[in-house]
Amino acid sequence: MLGIGVIGYGYWGPNLVRNFSQAQGARVVAVCDQRAEQRAKVERLYPAIKTYADVDEMLRDAAVDAVAVATPVHTHFPLTLKILQAGKHAFVEKPLTSTVAEAEQLLEEAERRGLTIMVDHTFIYTSAVRKIKELLDNGSLGTLYYYDSVRVNLGLFQSDVNVLWDLAVHDLSIMDYLVERSPVMVAATGMAHVPGRPENMAYLTCFFEDNLIAHFHVNWMAPVKVRQTLLGGSEKMIVYNDMELSEKIKVYDKGIIVSEDEAEIYQRHVGYRTGDMWAPRIDNVEALQIEASHFIDCITTGQRPFSSGESGLRVVRILEAASRSMAQHGQPIKL
């Protein structure tokens, strides 16, 4: 039985404790939080779990084999480095770190010590995203042309990161998992409407080596909550609406047909193909439950996680370049 420790019992920490407590092959043995009232909640709900106010003290606990970090982004690097140096595996909230240099250092440390780093890219473990992955891998969509995502709401304004690092990180991790290649250039624009706070709305475009393009629209100041992604392929198209309760994925047999007739070479005729729409059945298993079990399996078998440290680094690399582009009013940045 792997002993799991959790640092941070705020918004996401309780979900981690619950899911790791239910996962086979592991048990939560420790929770660390500086706030006495949060430690009291853990002690009331889980009397068998030790609580700590000090991270170093928890890391000296021999019963702790792996640690999940659910703290603000700027703390991810120092905490995860301590975890790895203590010889323990790490499960880190997204984004992995605040900079590419920090992420690279963590990966080097984990590699040197033979430890697992997994990033909490929860959405790639959802049934909907796994189904889209299946459709892409079996060639149902044909050649992928575009990836277009909107994630907006009247949301919580963060003080330490801009809206790209808070919201776009979800969609970038999904894209990284589905597309399995990295963009070569990014461009981003955004605006801060609250003095002294980071950008609260942004538009990010990722360019790939072929004609694939990806676009992300994120906003903390929208009147409605929208979580929608469109994937357009040469054969089929997908609408993924995370707000839908039953039909999160709709596959459309729609597209265009370009005439190759030599007589029309100077004015190519574009025709339209319209077929059926179908909504594949997807299961209702909690993504974090699948993710917790996957982390335990990766530690015990040595396999690479789907949301590995490398995938976390790729996402941070895009976010860092996007922030530079945004500071230069949309100047494209090569990766």
GROMACS .gro file of C-alpha atoms in nm:
model
  335
    1MET     CA    1   0.000   0.000   0.000
    2LEU     CA    2   0.145   0.332  -0.110
    3GLY     CA    3   0.124   0.606   0.150
    4ILE     CA    4  -0.005   0.932   0.000
    5GLY     CA    5   0.047   1.276   0.150
    6VAL     CA    6  -0.146   1.585   0.039
    7ILE     CA    7  -0.017   1.942   0.071
    8GLY     CA    8  -0.299   2.199   0.071
    9TYR     CA    9  -0.651   2.129   0.196
   10GLY     CA   10  -0.831   2.421   0.033
   11TYR     CA   11  -1.043   2.406  -0.283
   12TRP     CA   12  -0.894   2.099  -0.456
   13GLY     CA   13  -0.722   1.920  -0.167
   14PRO     CA   14  -1.040   1.757  -0.029
   15ASN     CA   15  -1.107   1.602  -0.373
   16LEU     CA   16  -0.755   1.458  -0.380
   17VAL     CA   17  -0.787   1.315  -0.029
   18ARG     CA   18  -1.122   1.157  -0.111
   19ASN     CA   19  -1.011   0.998  -0.438
   20PHE     CA   20  -0.675   0.873  -0.316
   21SER     CA   21  -0.850   0.729  -0.008
   22GLN     CA   22  -1.078   0.530  -0.238
   23ALA     CA   23  -0.806   0.417  -0.482
   24GLN     CA   24  -0.684   0.059  -0.475
   25GLY     CA   25  -0.326   0.009  -0.367
   26ALA     CA   26  -0.293   0.333  -0.173
   27ARG     CA   27  -0.406   0.512   0.139
   28VAL     CA   28  -0.383   0.874   0.244
   29VAL     CA   29  -0.158   0.889   0.550
   30ALA     CA   30  -0.086   1.262   0.586
   31VAL     CA   31  -0.226   1.606   0.505
   32CYS     CA   32  -0.031   1.928   0.543
   33ASP     CA   33  -0.191   2.272   0.568
   34GLN     CA   34  -0.070   2.582   0.750
   35ARG     CA   35  -0.424   2.675   0.856
   36ALA     CA   36  -0.539   2.516   1.182
   37GLU     CA   37  -0.906   2.524   1.078
   38GLN     CA   38  -0.830   2.319   0.764
   39ARG     CA   39  -0.631   2.063   0.962
   40ALA     CA   40  -0.926   2.038   1.202
   41LYS     CA   41  -1.157   1.951   0.911
   42VAL     CA   42  -0.927   1.666   0.807
   43GLU     CA   43  -0.905   1.535   1.164
   44ARG     CA   44  -1.283   1.538   1.194
   45LEU     CA   45  -1.348   1.362   0.860
   46TYR     CA   46  -1.047   1.128   0.856
   47PRO     CA   47  -0.932   1.049   1.211
   48ALA     CA   48  -0.669   0.802   1.085
   49ILE     CA   49  -0.485   1.064   0.876
   50LYS     CA   50  -0.198   1.253   1.040
   51THR     CA   51  -0.203   1.629   0.993
   52TYR     CA   52   0.095   1.860   0.971
   53ALA     CA   53   0.147   2.236   0.969
   54ASP     CA   54   0.503   2.203   0.839
   55VAL     CA   55   0.592   2.049   0.500
   56ASP     CA   56   0.941   1.940   0.607
   57GLU     CA   57   0.798   1.754   0.904
   58MET     CA   58   0.551   1.569   0.681
   59LEU     CA   59   0.825   1.477   0.433
   60ARG     CA   60   1.022   1.315   0.717
   61ASP     CA   61   0.729   1.078   0.775
   62ALA     CA   62   0.849   0.738   0.651
   63ALA     CA   63   0.490   0.630   0.581
   64VAL     CA   64   0.463   0.889   0.301
   65ASP     CA   65   0.573   0.746  -0.037
   66ALA     CA   66   0.417   1.005  -0.269
   67VAL     CA   67   0.285   1.358  -0.226
   68ALA     CA   68   0.008   1.549  -0.405
   69VAL     CA   69   0.051   1.927  -0.424
   70ALA     CA   70  -0.268   2.139  -0.427
   71THR     CA   71  -0.132   2.488  -0.358
   72PRO     CA   72  -0.097   2.817  -0.553
   73VAL     CA   73   0.113   2.802  -0.872
   74HIS     CA   74   0.410   3.000  -0.739
   75THR     CA   75   0.462   2.738  -0.467
   76HIS     CA   76   0.464   2.435  -0.699
   77PHE     CA   77   0.836   2.447  -0.781
   78PRO     CA   78   0.985   2.480  -0.431
   79LEU     CA   79   0.742   2.227  -0.283
   80THR     CA   80   0.785   1.969  -0.560
   81LEU     CA   81   1.164   2.004  -0.548
   82LYS     CA   82   1.152   1.932  -0.172
   83ILE     CA   83   0.929   1.629  -0.235
   84LEU     CA   84   1.167   1.484  -0.495
   85GLN     CA   85   1.473   1.555  -0.281
   86ALA     CA   86   1.302   1.365   0.001
   87GLY     CA   87   1.284   1.065  -0.236
   88LYS     CA   88   0.907   1.076  -0.284
   89HIS     CA   89   0.694   1.070  -0.601
   90ALA     CA   90   0.502   1.387  -0.689
   91PHE     CA   91   0.150   1.460  -0.814
   92VAL     CA   92   0.128   1.833  -0.892
   93GLU     CA   93  -0.169   2.060  -0.959
   94LYS     CA   94  -0.167   2.232  -1.297
   95PRO     CA   95   0.022   2.417  -1.426
   96LEU     CA   96   0.334   2.228  -1.321
   97THR     CA   97   0.542   2.541  -1.253
   98SER     CA   98   0.552   2.915  -1.324
   99THR     CA   99   0.844   2.893  -1.570
  100VAL     CA  100   0.998   2.654  -1.820
  101ALA     CA  101   1.331   2.661  -1.634
  102GLU     CA  102   1.162   2.544  -1.313
  103ALA     CA  103   0.979   2.261  -1.492
  104GLU     CA  104   1.300   2.144  -1.658
  105GLN     CA  105   1.479   2.137  -1.323
  106LEU     CA  106   1.203   1.924  -1.167
  107LEU     CA  107   1.213   1.677  -1.457
  108GLU     CA  108   1.591   1.645  -1.426
  109GLU     CA  109   1.564   1.586  -1.051
  110ALA     CA  110   1.292   1.321  -1.094
  111GLU     CA  111   1.490   1.146  -1.371
  112ARG     CA  112   1.807   1.142  -1.163
  113ARG     CA  113   1.627   0.990  -0.865
  114GLY     CA  114   1.404   0.751  -1.062
  115LEU     CA  115   1.085   0.913  -0.934
  116THR     CA  116   0.747   0.975  -1.099
  117ILE     CA  117   0.613   1.326  -1.162
  118MET     CA  118   0.251   1.347  -1.272
  119VAL     CA  119   0.062   1.669  -1.344
  120ASP     CA  120  -0.304   1.699  -1.252
  121HIS     CA  121  -0.436   1.755  -1.606
  122THR     CA  122  -0.772   1.621  -1.492
  123PHE     CA  123  -0.963   1.675  -1.816
  124ILE     CA  124  -0.761   1.422  -2.016
  125TYR     CA  125  -0.896   1.152  -1.783
  126THR     CA  126  -1.260   1.242  -1.848
  127SER     CA  127  -1.466   0.993  -2.046
  128ALA     CA  128  -1.543   1.259  -2.309
  129VAL     CA  129  -1.180   1.343  -2.385
  130ARG     CA  130  -1.079   0.977  -2.385
  131LYS     CA  131  -1.355   0.908  -2.641
  132ILE     CA  132  -1.233   1.195  -2.863
  133LYS     CA  133  -0.882   1.048  -2.839
  134GLU     CA  134  -1.018   0.713  -2.953
  135LEU     CA  135  -1.192   0.873  -3.253
  136LEU     CA  136  -0.876   1.063  -3.351
  137ASP     CA  137  -0.653   0.757  -3.315
  138ASN     CA  138  -0.877   0.531  -3.524
  139GLY     CA  139  -0.884   0.787  -3.807
  140SER     CA  140  -1.255   0.872  -3.785
  141LEU     CA  141  -1.188   1.246  -3.827
  142GLY     CA  142  -0.935   1.206  -4.107
  143THR     CA  143  -0.671   1.479  -4.115
  144LEU     CA  144  -0.717   1.726  -3.828
  145TYR     CA  145  -0.749   2.083  -3.960
  146TYR     CA  146  -0.831   2.291  -3.655
  147TYR     CA  147  -0.886   2.289  -3.279
  148ASP     CA  148  -1.106   2.573  -3.151
  149SER     CA  149  -1.182   2.615  -2.782
  150VAL     CA  150  -1.386   2.855  -2.567
  151ARG     CA  151  -1.367   2.852  -2.186
  152VAL     CA  152  -1.538   3.156  -2.035
  153ASN     CA  153  -1.739   3.242  -1.724
  154LEU     CA  154  -1.797   3.508  -1.463
  155GLY     CA  155  -1.520   3.355  -1.258
  156LEU     CA  156  -1.283   3.398  -0.972
  157PHE     CA  157  -1.016   3.660  -1.046
  158GLN     CA  158  -0.673   3.518  -0.963
  159SER     CA  159  -0.404   3.745  -0.823
  160ASP     CA  160  -0.092   3.542  -0.903
  161VAL     CA  161  -0.160   3.423  -1.262
  162ASN     CA  162  -0.338   3.560  -1.569
  163VAL     CA  163  -0.641   3.397  -1.728
  164LEU     CA  164  -0.426   3.190  -1.967
  165TRP     CA  165  -0.244   3.019  -1.681
  166ASP     CA  166  -0.573   2.968  -1.495
  167LEU     CA  167  -0.815   2.858  -1.769
  168ALA     CA  168  -0.627   2.791  -2.095
  169VAL     CA  169  -0.404   2.542  -1.912
  170HIS     CA  170  -0.699   2.299  -1.918
  171ASP     CA  171  -0.747   2.322  -2.293
  172LEU     CA  172  -0.375   2.319  -2.371
  173SER     CA  173  -0.338   1.997  -2.174
  174ILE     CA  174  -0.632   1.845  -2.365
  175MET     CA  175  -0.482   1.954  -2.698
  176ASP     CA  176  -0.140   1.816  -2.602
  177TYR     CA  177  -0.298   1.479  -2.520
  178LEU     CA  178  -0.518   1.462  -2.830
  179VAL     CA  179  -0.284   1.602  -3.095
  180GLU     CA  180   0.042   1.452  -2.963
  181ARG     CA  181   0.262   1.720  -3.117
  182SER     CA  182   0.368   2.067  -3.017
  183PRO     CA  183   0.308   2.399  -3.193
  184VAL     CA  184   0.605   2.574  -3.349
  185MET     CA  185   0.479   2.927  -3.285
  186VAL     CA  186   0.221   3.100  -3.065
  187ALA     CA  187   0.058   3.443  -3.059
  188ALA     CA  188  -0.161   3.585  -2.784
  189THR     CA  189  -0.349   3.902  -2.702
  190GLY     CA  190  -0.529   3.991  -2.381
  191MET     CA  191  -0.646   4.268  -2.155
  192ALA     CA  192  -0.664   4.344  -1.782
  193HIS     CA  193  -0.974   4.538  -1.683
  194VAL     CA  194  -0.911   4.542  -1.307
  195PRO     CA  195  -0.623   4.767  -1.194
  196GLY     CA  196  -0.340   4.578  -1.031
  197ARG     CA  197  -0.465   4.240  -1.151
  198PRO     CA  198  -0.338   4.022  -1.440
  199GLU     CA  199  -0.515   3.987  -1.775
  200ASN     CA  200  -0.871   3.861  -1.729
  201MET     CA  201  -0.943   3.780  -2.093
  202ALA     CA  202  -0.717   3.647  -2.366
  203TYR     CA  203  -0.702   3.494  -2.713
  204LEU     CA  204  -0.426   3.245  -2.791
  205THR     CA  205  -0.339   3.095  -3.131
  206CYS     CA  206  -0.103   2.800  -3.178
  207PHE     CA  207   0.054   2.729  -3.518
  208PHE     CA  208   0.181   2.385  -3.613
  209GLU     CA  209   0.427   2.268  -3.881
  210ASP     CA  210   0.146   2.153  -4.112
  211ASN     CA  211  -0.183   2.335  -4.170
  212LEU     CA  212  -0.322   2.253  -3.824
  213ILE     CA  213  -0.416   2.562  -3.622
  214ALA     CA  214  -0.547   2.583  -3.265
  215HIS     CA  215  -0.725   2.877  -3.105
  216PHE     CA  216  -0.824   2.937  -2.741
  217HIS     CA  217  -1.058   3.202  -2.602
  218VAL     CA  218  -1.057   3.240  -2.222
  219ASN     CA  219  -1.232   3.499  -2.008
  220TRP     CA  220  -1.314   3.556  -1.640
  221MET     CA  221  -1.566   3.829  -1.726
  222ALA     CA  222  -1.830   3.654  -1.940
  223PRO     CA  223  -2.202   3.667  -1.854
  224VAL     CA  224  -2.244   3.294  -1.921
  225LYS     CA  225  -2.039   2.982  -1.858
  226VAL     CA  226  -1.920   2.820  -2.182
  227ARG     CA  227  -1.696   2.513  -2.207
  228GLN     CA  228  -1.694   2.418  -2.573
  229THR     CA  229  -1.436   2.278  -2.815
  230LEU     CA  230  -1.465   2.220  -3.190
  231LEU     CA  231  -1.236   1.981  -3.375
  232GLY     CA  232  -1.252   1.992  -3.754
  233GLY     CA  233  -1.117   1.709  -3.966
  234SER     CA  234  -1.117   1.618  -4.334
  235GLU     CA  235  -1.373   1.341  -4.272
  236LYS     CA  236  -1.572   1.435  -3.962
  237MET     CA  237  -1.607   1.712  -3.705
  238ILE     CA  238  -1.661   1.704  -3.330
  239VAL     CA  239  -1.837   1.942  -3.093
  240TYR     CA  240  -1.736   1.879  -2.731
  241ASN     CA  241  -1.960   2.068  -2.488
  242ASP     CA  242  -1.857   2.001  -2.130
  243MET     CA  243  -2.170   2.178  -2.000
  244GLU     CA  244  -2.396   1.912  -2.155
  245LEU     CA  245  -2.512   1.650  -1.906
  246SER     CA  246  -2.578   1.359  -2.140
  247GLU     CA  247  -2.441   1.432  -2.489
  248LYS     CA  248  -2.103   1.595  -2.423
  249ILE     CA  249  -1.967   1.480  -2.761
  250LYS     CA  250  -2.143   1.514  -3.094
  251VAL     CA  251  -1.977   1.376  -3.407
  252TYR     CA  252  -2.086   1.535  -3.735
  253ASP     CA  253  -2.038   1.366  -4.070
  254LYS     CA  254  -1.997   1.702  -4.238
  255GLY     CA  255  -1.725   1.857  -4.446
  256ILE     CA  256  -1.626   2.001  -4.781
  257ILE     CA  257  -1.542   1.842  -5.115
  258VAL     CA  258  -1.296   2.027  -5.336
  259SER     CA  259  -1.324   1.945  -5.705
  260GLU     CA  260  -0.997   1.842  -5.869
  261ASP     CA  261  -1.143   1.870  -6.220
  262GLU     CA  262  -0.879   2.019  -6.450
  263ALA     CA  263  -1.144   2.230  -6.620
  264GLU     CA  264  -1.202   2.408  -6.290
  265ILE     CA  265  -0.835   2.448  -6.194
  266TYR     CA  266  -0.859   2.830  -6.196
  267GLN     CA  267  -1.180   2.834  -5.996
  268ARG     CA  268  -1.195   2.530  -5.777
  269HIS     CA  269  -1.548   2.431  -5.687
  270VAL     CA  270  -1.608   2.367  -5.317
  271GLY     CA  271  -1.898   2.136  -5.244
  272TYR     CA  272  -2.045   2.040  -4.910
  273ARG     CA  273  -2.097   1.697  -4.762
  274THR     CA  274  -2.372   1.659  -4.503
  275GLY     CA  275  -2.431   1.332  -4.320
  276ASP     CA  276  -2.555   1.214  -3.984
  277MET     CA  277  -2.480   1.341  -3.637
  278TRP     CA  278  -2.428   1.090  -3.358
  279ALA     CA  279  -2.350   1.118  -2.988
  280PRO     CA  280  -2.131   0.832  -2.865
  281ARG     CA  281  -2.212   0.680  -2.527
  282ILE     CA  282  -1.960   0.771  -2.259
  283ASP     CA  283  -1.934   0.639  -1.904
  284ASN     CA  284  -1.983   0.852  -1.596
  285VAL     CA  285  -1.673   0.764  -1.392
  286GLU     CA  286  -1.515   1.058  -1.206
  287ALA     CA  287  -1.200   1.169  -1.389
  288LEU     CA  288  -1.004   1.224  -1.068
  289GLN     CA  289  -1.078   0.866  -0.962
  290ILE     CA  290  -0.924   0.735  -1.286
  291GLU     CA  291  -0.634   0.977  -1.249
  292ALA     CA  292  -0.555   0.875  -0.889
  293SER     CA  293  -0.552   0.507  -0.986
  294HIS     CA  294  -0.330   0.584  -1.286
  295PHE     CA  295  -0.077   0.766  -1.065
  296ILE     CA  296  -0.058   0.465  -0.832
  297ASP     CA  297  -0.017   0.227  -1.128
  298CYS     CA  298   0.261   0.440  -1.275
  299ILE     CA  299   0.454   0.436  -0.947
  300THR     CA  300   0.420   0.060  -0.902
  301THR     CA  301   0.489  -0.039  -1.266
  302GLY     CA  302   0.726   0.238  -1.372
  303GLN     CA  303   0.514   0.336  -1.674
  304ARG     CA  304   0.499   0.697  -1.793
  305PRO     CA  305   0.179   0.883  -1.692
  306PHE     CA  306  -0.049   1.021  -1.963
  307SER     CA  307  -0.009   1.358  -1.789
  308SER     CA  308   0.364   1.318  -1.731
  309GLY     CA  309   0.607   1.584  -1.621
  310GLU     CA  310   0.704   1.617  -1.987
  311SER     CA  311   0.346   1.702  -2.084
  312GLY     CA  312   0.338   1.954  -1.800
  313LEU     CA  313   0.658   2.110  -1.937
  314ARG     CA  314   0.512   2.134  -2.288
  315VAL     CA  315   0.206   2.317  -2.154
  316VAL     CA  316   0.419   2.556  -1.945
  317ARG     CA  317   0.636   2.624  -2.252
  318ILE     CA  318   0.328   2.737  -2.448
  319LEU     CA  319   0.195   2.945  -2.156
  320GLU     CA  320   0.529   3.119  -2.101
  321ALA     CA  321   0.560   3.205  -2.472
  322ALA     CA  322   0.195   3.319  -2.480
  323SER     CA  323   0.252   3.556  -2.188
  324ARG     CA  324   0.555   3.704  -2.369
  325SER     CA  325   0.345   3.746  -2.685
  326MET     CA  326   0.064   3.910  -2.490
  327ALA     CA  327   0.310   4.157  -2.334
  328GLN     CA  328   0.418   4.248  -2.691
  329HIS     CA  329   0.057   4.299  -2.812
  330GLY     CA  330   0.034   3.972  -3.003
  331GLN     CA  331   0.386   3.945  -3.144
  332PRO     CA  332   0.429   3.578  -3.255
  333ILE     CA  333   0.680   3.384  -3.045
  334LYS     CA  334   0.862   3.081  -3.186
  335LEU     CA  335   0.887   2.773  -2.968
   0.00000   0.00000   0.00000
